[in-house]
Structures are given as structure tokens and as C-alpha cells.
Amino acid sequence: MTGITVRVPAKLNLQLAVGPPRADGYHGLVTVFHAVSLFDQVTVEPADRDGVTVTGEGADRVPAGPDNLAMRAIAALRTAVPEAGPVHVTIAKRIPVAAGLAGGSADAAAALIACNELWTARLSQQQLVAIGATVGSDVAFALLGGTAVGRGRGEQLTPALAPATRYHWVLAFADGQLSTPAVYAALDRLRESEAQTVAEPDLDAALMSALRSGNAARVGQRLSNDLQPAAVSLFPALRKTLTAGLELGALGALVAGSGPTCVFLAASAERALELAVSLTGAGVCRSVARVSGPVPGAAVVP
Ligand code: C5P
């Protein structure tokens, strides 16, 4: 039997509201996820024993054993498909590692879709979402795609009914990485040092209304990320990148998730191209990519 290949998108958080730390170490969130056209590709094939090969962007920094999130997702799926055989997984990465774009969760989601198909297990999307959520907070959204509101750890999803507007984004990849737990811990420290009372997170109604209207300028004004001050405190160069993008005409700017990627919204595909060229010229990031969204979640490549 031949392999199954799945393409899976990176995510942005158009809003990321973070509550106080919970007893289990996670933080309660309200977030607006948005899947964009930067894809990893994951192929699974029957093999004599389990294995994983990673190629592409940042491949040397991805664990190539059972700690790999795709392998962990497959191990979790096997509990529901006991007769499943060993597989070799090949991950072709374009989503940078530890960049705030949920690349690891994306690979886990892709592995679930691919093995569900390979093993003709016929688990529903709902079942895959439940299994994915045990592997990482962003896996459920990588299965769903589009634009969706996430609650809980981010794994409880409600699709957002947005019009068919296509948003044009420029991603500025940083020369370095940030660890997600370290950024959450820095946020807790910042809030403690400023003696902030941390409210339960709330969905930004103005952002949702802007998304419903399909007006990119309004969406740009409502982008927000509670993790941004923490990410900038750990990676001060990001401040310069964000300022440069806004000065170069972006409709809005923010750090992607826990960073360090910076995200800029452009008014059109042409503006995104101009912005990407200018940001490269300004020397405020390692490299840039133009993407658009929303795009669908993980899906088998025909
Ligand atoms: O779920 P995931 O493995 O992606 O989370 C990585 C880390 O990010 C967690 O161990 C936790 O430190 C932090 N996190 C959090 N609250 C969330 C999601 C992640 O504190 N809602």
C-alpha cells in the first residue's frame, strides 16, 4: 500500500486573551484562530517499525523520535485503533519551529488525518479533535481550519461565520525562537510585578464585528495578543520589527501566538508584496513570507 499525504496550515491568533494560570498549569484562553496559507506536509506509510523523518525549514530542531508531536498523536490514535500497524512518518516543514505558528500541533493534526485514512479507521472529525486535544492545545484548530473562536486551553472551538473575505498577511520570521511555556511564565511574572488583577478572558466583540464586515482596516485595528508584552520582554528586537511594519503601512501588527514571528495585515495582495519587500530591506527580521487566510484545516492531498 502507498502512503497518504496531508497538507496542514499554520495558524495566527487575531485575538489572544489570556486569563490567570489554572491549577493544571495551563491558562484559560479566549482566542480567535485564523488558518493561513503556509503549509507543512505530512506523509504516513506502512513500515516494519515506527519512524519519523523531518525535512525543510528548521528540521534539525524537530525531535525525530517518540517525542515528535506527530508520533505522539499517532500513539494517542492507536488507543482507539488497536489493530493499527507501524508507520513511517515524513514531515516536510515550511512552518518555522517554535515561531508561534503552531507548526508542531499542525503536524500532529496532519498525522491524525493521515493515519485515520491509512488505517481506514473512519473516526469522525469530532473524535480526532478529542484525541488531538490530548497532544496539544492547538491541534484541534489545525484539524478545523478557517477562522474560529477557541476557549478553554484553546481546544474548545466554535467556527466563526465570516464572509468570504480573503485577508493578506506578511509574516516576519525572527532570527531565534521562543519557548511557549517560557512566554506564559514571563506573562505571569509581568502581571505579578505590576500587581495586575487578571480578569477572565473575554471575546473582543469589535474584532468579531470587523471580521463579519470583511473590512481589513477595522480588523487591523482590533488585532490583540496578551502574550505580546511577555514575548517582547524576552525578545526585545521584536519591538523594532513591529514598529517598522506599521511605519511601512501595515493595517495592524502583532506577535504571532507566543512569538517570535511578527504578523502584519495588508490592505491587498499588492500591498502585502510591497510590505514584504520593504520589511526585507529594513533588515528587521530573518526572512518574510506572504500568506492569506482563512484556509481550510488539515486535508488529504489527492
Ligand atoms: O498545549 P501545548 O503543549 O501547546 O502547550 C505548551 C505550553 O504552553 C503548556 O505546557 C503551558 O505552559 C503553556 N500553555 C498555557 N495555557 C494554554 C496553552 C499553553 O499555559 N492555554
XYZ file of C-alpha atoms and ligand atoms in Angstrom:
323
model
C 0.000 0.000 0.000
C 1.220 3.511 -0.788
C 1.362 6.403 1.615
C -1.144 9.100 2.480
C -0.077 12.763 2.354
C -1.840 15.513 4.287
C -1.349 19.272 3.943
C -1.882 21.337 7.091
C -1.838 25.117 7.655
C -0.135 27.395 10.198
C -2.373 29.430 12.496
C -2.482 33.032 13.612
C -4.328 34.323 16.681
C -6.178 37.512 15.738
C -7.087 37.883 19.407
C -5.334 36.039 22.225
C -6.802 36.873 25.636
C -5.072 35.021 28.472
C -6.617 34.519 31.926
C -4.854 33.685 35.191
C -2.915 30.396 35.469
C -5.132 27.392 36.225
C -4.441 24.618 38.739
C -3.271 22.322 35.888
C -0.576 24.813 34.788
C -2.438 25.954 31.667
C -4.077 29.358 31.220
C -7.720 29.829 30.321
C -7.926 31.490 26.904
C -10.288 33.189 24.564
C -8.715 33.311 21.145
C -9.685 33.921 17.537
C -7.772 31.406 15.444
C -7.195 32.039 11.739
C -5.579 29.451 9.434
C -3.204 30.824 6.779
C -1.620 29.545 3.577
C 1.710 28.383 4.990
C 1.629 24.592 4.973
C 3.531 21.604 6.306
C 3.092 18.287 4.503
C 2.964 15.012 6.410
C 3.139 11.588 4.713
C 2.489 8.291 6.507
C 3.382 4.893 5.038
C 3.119 1.367 6.419
C 6.548 0.272 7.724
C 8.236 -2.523 9.678
C 8.561 -0.247 12.681
C 7.609 3.292 13.646
C 9.928 6.069 12.493
C 9.964 9.737 11.533
C 11.970 11.804 9.038
C 11.813 15.615 9.101
C 12.926 17.802 6.193
C 12.746 21.510 5.372
C 12.542 24.685 7.494
C 14.154 24.113 10.934
C 14.111 20.300 10.508
C 17.194 19.855 12.725
C 15.290 21.324 15.679
C 12.329 18.918 15.478
C 12.551 15.752 17.628
C 12.879 12.685 15.379
C 11.628 10.114 17.904
C 8.574 9.345 20.019
C 8.630 12.943 21.393
C 7.729 14.250 17.947
C 4.180 15.628 18.210
C 3.074 13.697 15.102
C 4.315 10.453 16.702
C 2.588 11.337 19.965
C -0.644 11.955 18.073
C -0.302 8.577 16.327
C 0.311 6.861 19.698
C -2.856 8.512 21.059
C -4.844 7.479 17.953
C -3.711 3.837 18.357
C -5.601 3.578 21.638
C -8.770 3.963 19.519
C -7.475 1.773 16.631
C -5.749 -1.158 18.384
C -5.199 -3.211 15.196
C -3.163 -0.378 13.582
C 0.308 -1.324 12.311
C 3.634 0.560 12.461
C 4.138 3.589 10.205
C 6.923 5.756 8.868
C 6.115 9.467 9.005
C 7.788 12.038 6.746
C 7.275 15.684 7.682
C 8.148 18.349 5.099
C 8.284 21.583 7.089
C 7.619 25.064 5.832
C 6.126 26.341 9.113
C 9.096 27.500 11.211
C 9.704 25.695 14.520
C 8.883 27.421 17.852
C 7.718 30.506 15.972
C 4.223 30.985 17.454
C 2.529 29.487 14.388
C 1.612 26.085 15.915
C 3.726 24.091 13.473
C 4.100 21.152 15.884
C 0.356 20.994 16.513
C -0.201 21.201 12.755
C 1.990 18.136 12.191
C 0.102 16.254 14.930
C -3.233 17.118 13.272
C -1.944 16.033 9.859
C -0.700 12.721 11.282
C -4.166 12.042 12.750
C -5.920 12.679 9.428
C -3.320 10.636 7.520
C -3.434 7.588 9.834
C -7.230 7.697 10.055
C -7.202 7.343 6.254
C -4.324 4.837 6.033
C -5.914 2.529 8.609
C -9.474 3.152 7.244
C -10.348 3.756 10.891
C -13.227 6.117 9.957
C -13.038 8.141 13.159
C -15.152 11.298 12.962
C -13.605 14.762 12.981
C -15.053 15.166 16.481
C -13.217 12.029 17.672
C -9.957 13.210 16.059
C -10.379 16.635 17.707
C -10.781 14.959 21.122
C -7.654 12.819 20.585
C -5.702 15.806 19.203
C -6.517 17.942 22.237
C -4.648 15.448 24.450
C -1.487 16.084 22.390
C -1.513 19.927 22.230
C -3.808 22.891 22.721
C -3.693 23.952 19.038
C -4.171 20.529 17.392
C -7.962 20.784 17.360
C -7.842 24.037 15.387
C -5.350 22.641 12.853
C -7.962 19.952 12.096
C -10.735 22.516 11.685
C -9.035 25.488 9.954
C -10.832 28.608 8.753
C -11.470 31.225 11.429
C -12.734 30.002 14.805
C -13.105 31.093 18.406
C -11.129 28.934 20.846
C -11.811 28.663 24.570
C -10.518 26.545 27.446
C -6.853 25.834 26.630
C -7.756 26.774 23.056
C -9.112 23.323 22.206
C -12.842 24.136 22.543
C -13.757 25.553 19.142
C -16.651 27.406 17.584
C -16.287 28.178 13.856
C -16.684 31.907 13.153
C -19.112 32.610 10.357
C -17.095 35.214 8.486
C -17.830 36.337 4.924
C -15.625 35.038 2.131
C -13.131 37.861 2.624
C -9.513 36.951 1.951
C -7.061 38.666 4.278
C -3.476 39.278 3.154
C -0.748 38.901 5.761
C 3.009 39.314 5.886
C 4.895 37.145 8.361
C 8.281 38.363 9.574
C 10.306 35.393 10.850
C 12.733 36.207 13.649
C 16.323 35.162 13.991
C 15.652 32.968 17.034
C 12.921 31.077 18.831
C 10.736 31.415 21.912
C 9.521 28.587 24.145
C 5.749 28.759 24.697
C 5.882 27.795 28.427
C 8.619 30.433 28.965
C 6.429 33.148 27.394
C 3.391 32.213 29.517
C 5.627 32.220 32.623
C 7.007 35.665 31.658
C 3.439 36.959 31.317
C 2.578 35.690 34.819
C 5.715 37.400 36.204
C 4.940 40.697 34.406
C 1.382 40.675 35.731
C 2.585 39.865 39.252
C 5.207 42.627 39.235
C 2.589 45.137 38.115
C 0.140 43.774 40.752
C -2.471 43.349 37.986
C -5.770 41.688 38.797
C -6.193 39.292 35.926
C -9.775 39.045 34.706
C -11.234 36.014 32.970
C -10.636 36.470 29.225
C -13.415 37.797 27.031
C -14.068 37.666 23.284
C -13.467 41.031 21.547
C -16.893 41.853 20.084
C -15.393 44.653 17.957
C -12.963 42.206 16.312
C -15.792 39.770 15.567
C -17.888 42.586 14.114
C -14.916 43.723 11.985
C -14.428 40.144 10.729
C -18.133 39.891 9.889
C -17.942 43.159 7.927
C -14.891 41.893 5.994
C -13.242 45.303 6.476
C -9.478 44.693 6.721
C -8.722 48.165 8.121
C -11.108 47.551 11.033
C -9.718 44.067 11.608
C -6.202 45.546 11.643
C -7.150 47.966 14.423
C -8.545 45.178 16.634
C -5.662 42.661 16.491
C -4.562 41.894 20.062
C -2.341 39.457 21.909
C -1.946 39.376 25.704
C 1.275 37.374 25.259
C 2.887 40.160 23.226
C 4.444 42.149 26.136
C 5.890 38.904 27.514
C 7.284 37.855 24.118
C 8.791 41.328 23.590
C 10.321 41.294 27.089
C 12.133 38.031 26.209
C 12.937 39.111 22.626
C 13.279 42.941 22.630
C 14.189 43.127 18.914
C 10.530 42.363 18.108
C 9.554 45.900 19.136
C 11.585 47.296 16.236
C 10.073 44.796 13.786
C 6.503 45.658 14.829
C 7.150 49.416 14.599
C 8.805 49.067 11.190
C 5.824 47.171 9.764
C 3.349 49.780 10.993
C 5.501 52.621 9.646
C 5.633 50.821 6.312
C 1.843 50.905 6.071
C 0.519 47.716 7.680
C -3.131 47.965 8.801
C -2.219 46.216 12.031
C 0.650 44.333 13.631
C 1.081 41.779 16.363
C 3.247 38.959 17.622
C 2.026 35.526 16.457
C 0.905 33.479 19.479
C 3.868 33.151 21.843
C 6.200 34.522 19.134
C 8.711 35.413 17.918
C 7.125 35.677 14.444
C 5.589 39.124 13.783
C 2.367 39.355 11.764
C 1.230 42.292 9.617
C -2.123 42.763 7.918
C -2.059 44.392 4.464
C -4.911 46.041 2.553
C -4.429 43.863 -0.554
C -2.141 41.277 -2.133
C -0.204 44.127 -3.836
C 0.264 45.975 -0.540
C 1.427 42.752 1.085
C 4.085 42.363 -1.614
C 5.270 45.971 -1.109
C 5.350 45.491 2.656
C 7.263 42.210 2.366
C 9.879 43.861 0.133
C 10.209 46.885 2.447
C 10.483 44.773 5.604
C 13.225 42.713 3.980
C 15.027 45.929 3.012
C 14.678 47.322 6.552
C 16.649 44.345 7.905
C 14.325 43.860 10.896
C 13.795 40.086 10.521
C 15.425 36.894 9.242
C 13.002 36.437 6.356
C 9.429 37.201 5.322
C 6.511 35.256 3.834
C 3.271 36.438 2.281
C 0.239 34.354 3.212
C -3.520 34.682 3.035
C -6.394 33.382 5.095
C -8.665 31.850 6.029
C -7.749 28.445 4.551
C -9.224 25.008 5.420
C -7.692 22.736 8.065
C -5.651 19.562 7.573
C -6.722 17.648 4.462
C -5.511 14.692 2.389
C -3.644 15.695 -0.767
C -5.395 13.893 -3.650
O -0.723 22.592 24.822
P 0.668 22.906 24.399
O 1.593 21.726 24.549
O 0.762 23.547 23.066
O 1.168 23.999 25.425
C 2.527 24.270 25.629
C 2.712 25.029 26.940
O 2.154 26.353 26.797
C 1.985 24.436 28.139
O 2.772 23.478 28.774
C 1.781 25.679 29.017
O 2.966 26.011 29.697
C 1.535 26.774 28.006
N 0.094 26.992 27.755
C -0.677 27.605 28.733
N -2.006 27.813 28.512
C -2.589 27.435 27.345
C -1.829 26.827 26.325
C -0.479 26.621 26.561
O -0.173 27.970 29.795
N -3.885 27.653 27.165
